[in-house]
Short mmCIF file of C-alpha atoms in Angstrom, two decimals:
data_model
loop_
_atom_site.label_atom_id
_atom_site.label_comp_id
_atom_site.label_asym_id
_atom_site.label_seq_id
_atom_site.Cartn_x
_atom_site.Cartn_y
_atom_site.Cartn_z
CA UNK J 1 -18.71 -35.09 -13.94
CA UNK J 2 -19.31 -32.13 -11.42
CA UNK J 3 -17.78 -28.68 -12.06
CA UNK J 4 -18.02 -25.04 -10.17
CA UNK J 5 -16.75 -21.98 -11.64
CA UNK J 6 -15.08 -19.62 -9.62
CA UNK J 7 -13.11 -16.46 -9.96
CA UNK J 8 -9.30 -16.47 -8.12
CA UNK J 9 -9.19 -14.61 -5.39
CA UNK J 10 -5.50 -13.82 -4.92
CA UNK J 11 -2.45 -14.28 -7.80
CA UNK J 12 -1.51 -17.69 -8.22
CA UNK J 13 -1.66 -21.12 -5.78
CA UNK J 14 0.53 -19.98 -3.39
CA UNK J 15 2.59 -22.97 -1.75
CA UNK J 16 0.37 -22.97 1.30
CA UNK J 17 -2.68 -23.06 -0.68
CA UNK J 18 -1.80 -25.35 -3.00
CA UNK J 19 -1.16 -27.66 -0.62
CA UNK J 20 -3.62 -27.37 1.15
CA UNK J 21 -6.01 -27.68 -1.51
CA UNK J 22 -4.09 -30.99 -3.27
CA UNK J 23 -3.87 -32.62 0.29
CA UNK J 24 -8.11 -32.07 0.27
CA UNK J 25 -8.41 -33.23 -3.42
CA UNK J 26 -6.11 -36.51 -2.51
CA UNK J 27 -8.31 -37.01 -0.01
CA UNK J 28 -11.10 -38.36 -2.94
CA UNK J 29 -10.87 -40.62 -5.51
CA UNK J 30 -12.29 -38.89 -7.91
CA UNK J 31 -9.95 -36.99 -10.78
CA UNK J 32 -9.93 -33.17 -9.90
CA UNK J 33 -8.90 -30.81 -12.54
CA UNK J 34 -8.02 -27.39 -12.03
CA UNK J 35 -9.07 -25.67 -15.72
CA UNK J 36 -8.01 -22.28 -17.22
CA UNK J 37 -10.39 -22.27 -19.87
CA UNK J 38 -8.88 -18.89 -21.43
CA UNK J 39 -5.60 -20.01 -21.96
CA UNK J 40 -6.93 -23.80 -22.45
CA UNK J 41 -4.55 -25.46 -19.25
CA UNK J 42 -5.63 -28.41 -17.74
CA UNK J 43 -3.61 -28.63 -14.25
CA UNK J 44 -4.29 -32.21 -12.27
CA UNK J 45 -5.91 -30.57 -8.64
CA UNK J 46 -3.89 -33.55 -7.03
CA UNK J 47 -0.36 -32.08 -8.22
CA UNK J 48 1.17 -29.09 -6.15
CA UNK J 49 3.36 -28.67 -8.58
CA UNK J 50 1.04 -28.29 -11.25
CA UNK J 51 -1.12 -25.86 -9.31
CA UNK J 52 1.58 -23.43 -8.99
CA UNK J 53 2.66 -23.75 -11.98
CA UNK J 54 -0.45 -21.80 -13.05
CA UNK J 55 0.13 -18.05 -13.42
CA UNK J 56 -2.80 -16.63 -13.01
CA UNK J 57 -4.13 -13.72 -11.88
CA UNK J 58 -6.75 -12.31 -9.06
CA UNK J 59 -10.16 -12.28 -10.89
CA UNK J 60 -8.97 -15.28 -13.64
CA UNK J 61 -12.33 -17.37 -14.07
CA UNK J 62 -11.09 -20.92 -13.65
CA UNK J 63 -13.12 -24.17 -13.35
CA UNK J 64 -13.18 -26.78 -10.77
CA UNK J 65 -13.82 -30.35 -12.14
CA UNK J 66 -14.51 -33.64 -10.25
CA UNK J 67 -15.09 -36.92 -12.07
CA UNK J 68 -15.65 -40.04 -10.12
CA UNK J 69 -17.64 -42.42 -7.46
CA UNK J 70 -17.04 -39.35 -4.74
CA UNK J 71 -17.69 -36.24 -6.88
CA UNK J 72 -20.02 -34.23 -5.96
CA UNK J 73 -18.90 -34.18 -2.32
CA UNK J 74 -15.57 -33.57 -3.80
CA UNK J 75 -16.50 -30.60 -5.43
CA UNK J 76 -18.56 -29.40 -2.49
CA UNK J 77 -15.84 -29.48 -0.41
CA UNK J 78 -12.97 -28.12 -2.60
CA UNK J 79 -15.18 -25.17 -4.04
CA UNK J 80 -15.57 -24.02 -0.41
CA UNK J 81 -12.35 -24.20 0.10
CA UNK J 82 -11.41 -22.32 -2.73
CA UNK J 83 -14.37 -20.33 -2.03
CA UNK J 84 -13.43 -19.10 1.62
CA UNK J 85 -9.23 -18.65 0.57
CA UNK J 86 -8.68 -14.76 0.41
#
């Protein structure tokens, strides 16, 4: 399993950004988790529902996970997306 940790940039996934960050993590076929580690949620980085769902905060220290054959190019890629989102 690869992971990054990052800091949010902005208040939530908003719709745009989820999507385009689920249509990116469908894209491998590794499992990619989305992980608040504070509040101890688990959101599936496939679901666009489930990224919304989480309410955090600009500056919230979340964790990118990616567990599979394509996983550490999966995490590459989705860390620099999440990386270059303002």
């Amino acid at each position: 399993m690869k992971s990054h940790d990052t800091l949010t940039k902005q208040n939530g996934f908003n719709v745009l950004f989820a999507k385009e960050f689920t249509t990116l993590a469908s894209s491998f076929e590794s499992e990619i988790r989305v992980i608040w580690q504070a509040k101890n949620i688990i959101s599936d980085g496939k679901s666009i529902l489930g990224l919304m769902a989480l309410d955090i905060m600009k500056g919230t220290p979340i964790k990118l996970t990616a567990e599979g054959s394509d996983e550490d190019q999966a995490i590459e890629k989705l860390a620099a997306l999440f990386e270059s989102h303002e």
